mmCIF file of C-alpha atoms in Angstrom:
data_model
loop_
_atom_site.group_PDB
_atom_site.id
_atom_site.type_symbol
_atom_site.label_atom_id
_atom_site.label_comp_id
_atom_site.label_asym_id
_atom_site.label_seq_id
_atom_site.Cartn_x
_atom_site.Cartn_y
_atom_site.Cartn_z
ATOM 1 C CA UNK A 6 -101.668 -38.994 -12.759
ATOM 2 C CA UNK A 7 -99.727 -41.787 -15.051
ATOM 3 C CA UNK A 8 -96.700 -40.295 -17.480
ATOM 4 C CA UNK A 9 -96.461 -41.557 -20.832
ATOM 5 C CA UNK A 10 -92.970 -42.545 -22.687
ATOM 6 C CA UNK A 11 -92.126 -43.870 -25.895
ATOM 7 C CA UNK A 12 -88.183 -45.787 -26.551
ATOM 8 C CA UNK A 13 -88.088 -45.054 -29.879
ATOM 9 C CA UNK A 14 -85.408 -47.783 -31.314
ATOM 10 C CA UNK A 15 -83.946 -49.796 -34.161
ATOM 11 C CA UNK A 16 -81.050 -49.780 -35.813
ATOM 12 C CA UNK A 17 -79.016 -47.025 -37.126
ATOM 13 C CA UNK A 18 -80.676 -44.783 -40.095
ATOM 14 C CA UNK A 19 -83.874 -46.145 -39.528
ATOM 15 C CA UNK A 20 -85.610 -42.554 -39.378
ATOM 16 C CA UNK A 21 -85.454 -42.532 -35.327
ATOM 17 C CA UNK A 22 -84.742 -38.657 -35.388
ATOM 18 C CA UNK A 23 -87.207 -38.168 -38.150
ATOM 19 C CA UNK A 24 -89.587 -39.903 -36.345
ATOM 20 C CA UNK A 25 -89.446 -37.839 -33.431
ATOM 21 C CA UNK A 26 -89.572 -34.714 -35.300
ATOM 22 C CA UNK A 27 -92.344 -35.557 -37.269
ATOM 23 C CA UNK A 28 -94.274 -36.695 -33.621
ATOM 24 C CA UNK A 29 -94.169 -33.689 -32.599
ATOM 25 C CA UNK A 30 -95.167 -31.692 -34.929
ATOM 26 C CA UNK A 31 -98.156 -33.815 -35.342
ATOM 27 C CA UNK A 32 -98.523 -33.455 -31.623
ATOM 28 C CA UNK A 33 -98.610 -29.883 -31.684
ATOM 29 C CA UNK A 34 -101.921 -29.775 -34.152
ATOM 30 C CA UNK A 35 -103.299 -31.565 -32.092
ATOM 31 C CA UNK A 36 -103.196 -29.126 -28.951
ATOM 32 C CA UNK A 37 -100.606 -32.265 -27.343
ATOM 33 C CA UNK A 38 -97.495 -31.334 -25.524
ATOM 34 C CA UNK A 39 -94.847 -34.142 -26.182
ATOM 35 C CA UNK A 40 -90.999 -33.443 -25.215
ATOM 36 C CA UNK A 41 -88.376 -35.349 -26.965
ATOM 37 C CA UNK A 42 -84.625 -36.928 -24.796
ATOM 38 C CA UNK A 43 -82.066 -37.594 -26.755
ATOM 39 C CA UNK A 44 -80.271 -40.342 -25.067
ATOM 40 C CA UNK A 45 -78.020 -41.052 -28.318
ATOM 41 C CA UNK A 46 -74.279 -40.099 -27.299
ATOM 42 C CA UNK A 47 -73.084 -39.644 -30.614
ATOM 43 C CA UNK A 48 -76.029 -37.736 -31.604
ATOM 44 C CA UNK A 49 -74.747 -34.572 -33.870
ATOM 45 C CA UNK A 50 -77.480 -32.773 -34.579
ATOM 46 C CA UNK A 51 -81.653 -33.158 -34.279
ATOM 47 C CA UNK A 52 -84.372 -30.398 -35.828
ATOM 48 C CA UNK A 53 -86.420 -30.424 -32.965
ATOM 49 C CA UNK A 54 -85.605 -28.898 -29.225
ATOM 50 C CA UNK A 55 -84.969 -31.411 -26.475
ATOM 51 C CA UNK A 56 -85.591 -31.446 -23.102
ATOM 52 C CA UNK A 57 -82.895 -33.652 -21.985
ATOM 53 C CA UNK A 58 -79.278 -34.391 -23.930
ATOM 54 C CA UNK A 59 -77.173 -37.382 -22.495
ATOM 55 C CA UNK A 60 -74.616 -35.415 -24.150
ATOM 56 C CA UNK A 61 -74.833 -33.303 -21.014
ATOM 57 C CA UNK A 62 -73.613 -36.076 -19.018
ATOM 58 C CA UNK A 63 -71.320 -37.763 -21.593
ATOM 59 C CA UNK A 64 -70.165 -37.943 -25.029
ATOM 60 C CA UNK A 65 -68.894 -40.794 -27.331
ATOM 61 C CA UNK A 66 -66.110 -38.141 -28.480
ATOM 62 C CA UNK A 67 -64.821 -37.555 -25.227
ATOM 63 C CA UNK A 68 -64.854 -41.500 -24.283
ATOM 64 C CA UNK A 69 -62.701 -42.163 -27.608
ATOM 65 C CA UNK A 70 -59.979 -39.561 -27.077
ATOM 66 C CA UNK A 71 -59.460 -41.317 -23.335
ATOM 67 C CA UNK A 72 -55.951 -42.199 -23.689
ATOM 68 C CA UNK A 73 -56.487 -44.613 -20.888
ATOM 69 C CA UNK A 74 -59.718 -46.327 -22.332
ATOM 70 C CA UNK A 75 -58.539 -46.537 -25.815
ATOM 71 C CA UNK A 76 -62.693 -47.624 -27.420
ATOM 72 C CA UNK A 77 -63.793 -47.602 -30.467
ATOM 73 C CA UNK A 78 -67.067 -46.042 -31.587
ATOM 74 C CA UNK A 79 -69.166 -49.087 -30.804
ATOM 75 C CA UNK A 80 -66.923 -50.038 -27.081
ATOM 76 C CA UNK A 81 -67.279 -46.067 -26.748
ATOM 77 C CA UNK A 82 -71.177 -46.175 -26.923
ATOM 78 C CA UNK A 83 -71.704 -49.088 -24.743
ATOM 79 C CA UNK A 84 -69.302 -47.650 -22.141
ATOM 80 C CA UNK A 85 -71.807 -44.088 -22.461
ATOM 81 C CA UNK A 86 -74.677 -46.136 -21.997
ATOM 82 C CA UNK A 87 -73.642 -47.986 -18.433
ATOM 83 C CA UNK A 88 -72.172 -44.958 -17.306
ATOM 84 C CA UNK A 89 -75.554 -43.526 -17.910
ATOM 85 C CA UNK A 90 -77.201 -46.701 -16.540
ATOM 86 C CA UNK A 91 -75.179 -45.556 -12.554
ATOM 87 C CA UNK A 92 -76.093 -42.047 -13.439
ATOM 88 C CA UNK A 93 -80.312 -42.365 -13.432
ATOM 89 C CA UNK A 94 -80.111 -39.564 -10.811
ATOM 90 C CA UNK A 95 -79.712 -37.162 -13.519
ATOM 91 C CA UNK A 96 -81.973 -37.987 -15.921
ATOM 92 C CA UNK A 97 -84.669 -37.911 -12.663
ATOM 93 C CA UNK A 98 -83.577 -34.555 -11.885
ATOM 94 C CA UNK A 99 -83.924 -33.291 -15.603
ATOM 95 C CA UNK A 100 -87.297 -34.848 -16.539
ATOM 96 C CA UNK A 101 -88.805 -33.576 -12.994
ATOM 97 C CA UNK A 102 -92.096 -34.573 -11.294
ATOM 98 C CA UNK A 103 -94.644 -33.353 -14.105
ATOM 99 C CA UNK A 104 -97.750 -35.247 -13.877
ATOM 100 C CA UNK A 105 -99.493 -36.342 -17.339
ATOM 101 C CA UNK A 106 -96.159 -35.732 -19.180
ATOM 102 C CA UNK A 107 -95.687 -37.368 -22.129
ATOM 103 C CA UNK A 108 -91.665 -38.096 -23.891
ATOM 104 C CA UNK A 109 -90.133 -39.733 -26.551
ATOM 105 C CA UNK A 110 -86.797 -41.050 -25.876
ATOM 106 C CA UNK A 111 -84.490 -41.132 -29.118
ATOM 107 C CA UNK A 112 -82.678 -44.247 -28.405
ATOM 108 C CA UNK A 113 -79.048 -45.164 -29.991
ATOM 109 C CA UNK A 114 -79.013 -47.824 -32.919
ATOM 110 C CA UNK A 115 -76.636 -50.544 -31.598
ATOM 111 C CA UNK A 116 -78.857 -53.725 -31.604
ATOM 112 C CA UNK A 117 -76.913 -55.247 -28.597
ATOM 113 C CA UNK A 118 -78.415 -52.318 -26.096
ATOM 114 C CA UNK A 119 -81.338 -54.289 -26.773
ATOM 115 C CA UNK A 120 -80.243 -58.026 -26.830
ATOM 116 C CA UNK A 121 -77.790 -58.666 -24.457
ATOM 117 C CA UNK A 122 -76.852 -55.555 -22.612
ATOM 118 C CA UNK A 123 -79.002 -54.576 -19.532
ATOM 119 C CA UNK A 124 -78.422 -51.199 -19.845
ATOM 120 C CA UNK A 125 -82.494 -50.687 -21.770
ATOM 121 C CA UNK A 126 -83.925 -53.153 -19.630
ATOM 122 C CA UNK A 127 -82.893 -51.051 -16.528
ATOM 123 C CA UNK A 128 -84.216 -47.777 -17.868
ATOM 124 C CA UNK A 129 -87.308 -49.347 -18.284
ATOM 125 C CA UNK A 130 -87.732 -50.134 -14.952
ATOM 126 C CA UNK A 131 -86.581 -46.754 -13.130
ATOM 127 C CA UNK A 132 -89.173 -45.240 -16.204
ATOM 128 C CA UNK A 133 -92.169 -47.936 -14.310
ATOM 129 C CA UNK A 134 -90.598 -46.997 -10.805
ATOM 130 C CA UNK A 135 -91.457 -43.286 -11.889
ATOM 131 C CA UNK A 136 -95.110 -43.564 -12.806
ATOM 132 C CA UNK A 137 -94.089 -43.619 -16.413
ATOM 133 C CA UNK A 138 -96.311 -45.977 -18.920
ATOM 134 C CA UNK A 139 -93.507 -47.388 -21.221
ATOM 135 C CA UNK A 140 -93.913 -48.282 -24.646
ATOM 136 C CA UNK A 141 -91.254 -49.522 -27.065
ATOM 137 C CA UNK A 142 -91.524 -48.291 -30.507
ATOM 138 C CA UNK A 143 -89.035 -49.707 -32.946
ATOM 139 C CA UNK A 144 -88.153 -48.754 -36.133
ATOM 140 C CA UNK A 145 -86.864 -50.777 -39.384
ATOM 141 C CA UNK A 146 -86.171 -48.736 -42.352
ATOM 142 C CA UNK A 147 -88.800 -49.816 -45.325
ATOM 143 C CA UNK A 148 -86.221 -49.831 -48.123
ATOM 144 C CA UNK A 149 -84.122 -52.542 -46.117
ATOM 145 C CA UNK A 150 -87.316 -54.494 -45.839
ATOM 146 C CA UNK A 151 -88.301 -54.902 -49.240
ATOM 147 C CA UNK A 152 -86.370 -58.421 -49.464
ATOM 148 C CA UNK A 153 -87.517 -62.015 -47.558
ATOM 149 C CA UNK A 154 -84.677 -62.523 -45.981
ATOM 150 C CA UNK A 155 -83.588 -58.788 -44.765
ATOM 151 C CA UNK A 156 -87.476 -58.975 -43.628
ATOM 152 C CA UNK A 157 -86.593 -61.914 -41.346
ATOM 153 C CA UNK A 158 -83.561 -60.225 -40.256
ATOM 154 C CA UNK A 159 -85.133 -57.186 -39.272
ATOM 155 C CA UNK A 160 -88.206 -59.131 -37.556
ATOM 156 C CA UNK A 161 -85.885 -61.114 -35.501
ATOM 157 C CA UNK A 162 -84.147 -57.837 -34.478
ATOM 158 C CA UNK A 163 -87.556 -56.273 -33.452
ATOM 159 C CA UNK A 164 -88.281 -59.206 -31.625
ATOM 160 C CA UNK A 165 -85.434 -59.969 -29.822
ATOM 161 C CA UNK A 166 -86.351 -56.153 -28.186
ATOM 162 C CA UNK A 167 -89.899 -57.378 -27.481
ATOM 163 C CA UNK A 168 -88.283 -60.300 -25.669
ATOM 164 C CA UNK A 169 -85.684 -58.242 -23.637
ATOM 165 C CA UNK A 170 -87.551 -55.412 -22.595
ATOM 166 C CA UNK A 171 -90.696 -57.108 -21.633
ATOM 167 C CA UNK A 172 -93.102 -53.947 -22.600
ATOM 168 C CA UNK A 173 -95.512 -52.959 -25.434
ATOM 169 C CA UNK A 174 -93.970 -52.824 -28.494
ATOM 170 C CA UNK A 175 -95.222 -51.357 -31.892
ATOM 171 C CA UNK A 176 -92.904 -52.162 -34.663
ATOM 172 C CA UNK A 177 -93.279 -49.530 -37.548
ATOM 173 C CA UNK A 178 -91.641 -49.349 -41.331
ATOM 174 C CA UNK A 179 -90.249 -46.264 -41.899
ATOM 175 C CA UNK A 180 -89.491 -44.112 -45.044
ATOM 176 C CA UNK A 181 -92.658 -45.038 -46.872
ATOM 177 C CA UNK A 182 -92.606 -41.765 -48.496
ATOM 178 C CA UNK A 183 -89.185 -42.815 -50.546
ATOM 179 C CA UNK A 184 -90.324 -46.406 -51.818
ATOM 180 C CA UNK A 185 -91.451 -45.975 -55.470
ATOM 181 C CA UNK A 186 -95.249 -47.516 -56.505
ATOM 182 C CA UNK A 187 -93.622 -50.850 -57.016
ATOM 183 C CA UNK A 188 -91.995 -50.892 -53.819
ATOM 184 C CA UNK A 189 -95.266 -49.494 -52.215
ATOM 185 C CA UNK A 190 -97.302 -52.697 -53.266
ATOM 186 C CA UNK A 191 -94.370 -55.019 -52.861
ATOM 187 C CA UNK A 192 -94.180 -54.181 -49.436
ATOM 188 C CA UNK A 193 -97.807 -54.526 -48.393
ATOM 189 C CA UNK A 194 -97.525 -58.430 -47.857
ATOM 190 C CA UNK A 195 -94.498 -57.709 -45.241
ATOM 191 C CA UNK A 196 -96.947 -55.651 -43.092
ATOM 192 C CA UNK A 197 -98.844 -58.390 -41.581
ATOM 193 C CA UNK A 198 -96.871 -61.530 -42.904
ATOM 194 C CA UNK A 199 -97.534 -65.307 -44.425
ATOM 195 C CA UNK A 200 -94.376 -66.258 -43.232
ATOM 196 C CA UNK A 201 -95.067 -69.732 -44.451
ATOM 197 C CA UNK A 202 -95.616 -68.371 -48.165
ATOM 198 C CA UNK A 203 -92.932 -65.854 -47.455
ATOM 199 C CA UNK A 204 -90.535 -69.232 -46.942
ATOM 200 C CA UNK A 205 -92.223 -71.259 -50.077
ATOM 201 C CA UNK A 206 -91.168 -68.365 -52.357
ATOM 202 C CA UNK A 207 -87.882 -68.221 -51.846
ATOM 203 C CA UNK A 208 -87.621 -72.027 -51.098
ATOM 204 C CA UNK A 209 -85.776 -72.246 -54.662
ATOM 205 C CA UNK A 210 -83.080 -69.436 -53.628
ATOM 206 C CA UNK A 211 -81.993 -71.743 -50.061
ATOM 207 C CA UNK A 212 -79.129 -74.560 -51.529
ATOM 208 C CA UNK A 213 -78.182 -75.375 -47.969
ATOM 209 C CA UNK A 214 -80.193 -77.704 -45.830
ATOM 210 C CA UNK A 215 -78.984 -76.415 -42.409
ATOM 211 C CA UNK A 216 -79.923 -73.250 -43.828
ATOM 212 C CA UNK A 217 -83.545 -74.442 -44.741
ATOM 213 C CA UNK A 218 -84.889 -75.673 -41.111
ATOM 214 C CA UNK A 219 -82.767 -72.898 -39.615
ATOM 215 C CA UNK A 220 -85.247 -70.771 -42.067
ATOM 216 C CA UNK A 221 -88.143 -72.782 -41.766
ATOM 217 C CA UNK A 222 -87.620 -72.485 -37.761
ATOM 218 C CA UNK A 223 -87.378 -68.529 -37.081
ATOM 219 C CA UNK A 224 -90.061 -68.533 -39.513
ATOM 220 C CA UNK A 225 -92.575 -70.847 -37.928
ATOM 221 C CA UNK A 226 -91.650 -68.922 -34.360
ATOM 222 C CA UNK A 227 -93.061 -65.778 -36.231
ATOM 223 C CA UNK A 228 -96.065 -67.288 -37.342
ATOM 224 C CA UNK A 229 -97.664 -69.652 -34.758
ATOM 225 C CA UNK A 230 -97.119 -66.976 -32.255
ATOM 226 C CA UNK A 231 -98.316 -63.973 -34.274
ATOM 227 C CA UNK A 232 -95.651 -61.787 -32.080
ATOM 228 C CA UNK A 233 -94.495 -59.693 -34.746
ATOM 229 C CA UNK A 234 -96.678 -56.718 -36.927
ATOM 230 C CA UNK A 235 -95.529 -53.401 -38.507
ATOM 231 C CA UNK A 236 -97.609 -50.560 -39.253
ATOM 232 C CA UNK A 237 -96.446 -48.295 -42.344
ATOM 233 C CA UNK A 238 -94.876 -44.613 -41.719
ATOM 234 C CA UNK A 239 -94.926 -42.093 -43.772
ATOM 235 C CA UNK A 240 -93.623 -38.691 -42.689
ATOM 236 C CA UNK A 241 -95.836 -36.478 -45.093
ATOM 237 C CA UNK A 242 -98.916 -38.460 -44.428
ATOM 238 C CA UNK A 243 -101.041 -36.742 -41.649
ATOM 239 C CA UNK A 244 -103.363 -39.512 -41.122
ATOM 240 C CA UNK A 245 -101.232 -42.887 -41.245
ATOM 241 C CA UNK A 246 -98.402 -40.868 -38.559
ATOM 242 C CA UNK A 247 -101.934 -40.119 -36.534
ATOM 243 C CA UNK A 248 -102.933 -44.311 -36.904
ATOM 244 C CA UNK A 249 -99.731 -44.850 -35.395
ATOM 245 C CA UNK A 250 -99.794 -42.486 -32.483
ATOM 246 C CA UNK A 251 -103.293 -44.243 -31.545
ATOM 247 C CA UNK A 252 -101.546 -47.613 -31.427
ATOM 248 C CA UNK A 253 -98.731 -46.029 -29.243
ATOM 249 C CA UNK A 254 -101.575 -44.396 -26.814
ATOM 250 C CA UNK A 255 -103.637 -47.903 -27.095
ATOM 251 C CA UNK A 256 -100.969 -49.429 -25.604
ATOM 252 C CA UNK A 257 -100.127 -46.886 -22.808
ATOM 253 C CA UNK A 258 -103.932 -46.276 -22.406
ATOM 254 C CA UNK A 259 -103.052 -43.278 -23.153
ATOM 255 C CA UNK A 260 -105.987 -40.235 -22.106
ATOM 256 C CA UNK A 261 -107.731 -42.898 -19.931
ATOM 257 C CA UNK A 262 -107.541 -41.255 -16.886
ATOM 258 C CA UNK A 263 -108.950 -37.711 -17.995
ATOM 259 C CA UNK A 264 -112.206 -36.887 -17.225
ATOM 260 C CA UNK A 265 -115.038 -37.117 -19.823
ATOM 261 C CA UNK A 266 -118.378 -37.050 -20.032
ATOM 262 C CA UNK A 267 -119.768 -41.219 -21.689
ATOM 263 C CA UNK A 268 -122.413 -40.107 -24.276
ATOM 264 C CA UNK A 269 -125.287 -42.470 -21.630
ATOM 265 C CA UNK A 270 -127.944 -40.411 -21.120
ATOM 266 C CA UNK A 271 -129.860 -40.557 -24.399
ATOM 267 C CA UNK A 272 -130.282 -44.739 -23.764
ATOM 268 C CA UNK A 273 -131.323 -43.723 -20.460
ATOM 269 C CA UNK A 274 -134.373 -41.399 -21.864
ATOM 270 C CA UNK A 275 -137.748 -42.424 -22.072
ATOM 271 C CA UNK A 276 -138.543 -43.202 -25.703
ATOM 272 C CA UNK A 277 -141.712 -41.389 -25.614
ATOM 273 C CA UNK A 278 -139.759 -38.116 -24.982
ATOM 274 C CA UNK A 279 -141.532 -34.599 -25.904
ATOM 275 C CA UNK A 280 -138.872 -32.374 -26.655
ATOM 276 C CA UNK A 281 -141.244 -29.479 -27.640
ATOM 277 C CA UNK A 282 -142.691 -29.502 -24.286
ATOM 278 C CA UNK A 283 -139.092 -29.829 -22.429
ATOM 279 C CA UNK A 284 -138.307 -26.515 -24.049
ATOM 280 C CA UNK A 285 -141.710 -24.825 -23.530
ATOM 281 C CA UNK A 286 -141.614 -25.248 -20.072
ATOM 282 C CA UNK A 287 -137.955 -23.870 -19.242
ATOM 283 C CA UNK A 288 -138.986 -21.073 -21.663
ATOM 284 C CA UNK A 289 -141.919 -19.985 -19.483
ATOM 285 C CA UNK A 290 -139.401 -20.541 -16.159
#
């Protein structure tokens, strides 16, 4: 049987951990067993257990007091993340052979692990070369979103991942639950975006020309090809963190391979049917 696995990404304080937590509780209501990897190296602390910690194999701490490495917390990351990259034997040996599991995989928040570092990309494809059904969630903090301009930013972000990793992506808005009413109905237009209207809007607020068709450019890339939508989060909100999870196990197909019984057999029945005599004759058998 396939295994499922969510990359949960985006940048840093954009609810990844919170996200995770909140999966699984949902999860567990729902009779689902989901198992979280924390593959963040300068993770401190997460309120939910883990069945994998990259911290086990290295630490961004430990990378920056190398006297003869001398990185920063940024260098320090990237240098935990290809180290990880030639160590894939361990996370194989931690995650097992489980059929029909299913794992989130809380993902650091530097952008270039997903633009111009191979280090994602590769896990992707051990993930594929292990039976796992990969799907890319990534995360932009609502708040952050609420303005044109930090919108574009953080579409071109979740788009540049789309582009890298080559997988199914949902893109979600986090923090829903902290945006006021205002902010609520402001943000509804960013959700599925008029980027054209988006640009006319703020058309007065660009002075520089280069800076227009730059504009009018990333903008028109988002809208002709339709490649970038975000679904709403919000934490406390049982039924919008459920329409996300049935995106994520769209995606995946997700469930499509247990077995179930197709409701077929009452268009197969003849329409003249008597039920009363049906049961009268197993009663007297």
């Amino acid at each position: 049987m396939p295994r499922y696995a969510q990359l949960v990404m985006g940048p840093a304080g954009s609810g990844k951990s919170t996200y995770c937590s909140t999966m699984v509780q949902h999860c567990g209501t729902l009779n689902r067993s989901v198992q979280v990897v924390n593959l963040d190296p300068a993770a401190e602390h997460f309120n939910y257990p883990v069945m994998a910690d990259i911290r086990e194999l290295i630490q961004v701490d430990d990378v920056m007091e190398d006297p003869s490495l001398r990185f920063g917390p940024n260098g320090g990351l990237v240098f935990c993340m290809e180290y990880f990259a030639n160590n894939f034997d361990w996370l194989e040996e931690t995650l097992g052979h489980v059929d029909d599991d299913y794992i989130l995989f809380d993902c650091p928040g530097q952008i270039e692990l997903y633009t111009h570092l191979p280090v994602m990309r590769q896990l992707v494809e051990r993930l594929q070369q292990w039976e796992f059904r990969v799907c890319g969630v990534f995360l932009v903090d609502s708040q952050f979103m609420v303005e044109s301009f930090k919108f574009i930013s953080g579409v071109m972000a979740a788009l540049s991942s789309m582009v890298s990793l080559e997988i199914p992506q949902v893109n979600i808005m986090t923090k829903m639950d902290l945006l006021n009413s205002k902010a609520k109905k402001e943000i509804e237009k960013y959700l599925d975006p008029d980027m054209y209207s988006m640009l006319q809007d703020n058309s007065d607020s660009i002075r520089s020309t280069k800076f227009q068709k730059l504009t009018e450019a990333i903008c028109g890339l988002i809208e002709d090809y339709s490649m970038v939508r975000f679904l709403p989060f919000d934490c406390t909100d049982e039924e919008g963190v459920n329409i996300v999870l049935q995106h994520i196990d769209f995606s995946i197909q997700y469930g499509e391979d247990l077995d179930f019984k197709e409701p077929k057999e009452l268009d197969e029945e003849p329409a003249n049917l008597n039920y009363d005599e049906i049961f009268q004759n197993k009663g007297n058998s």
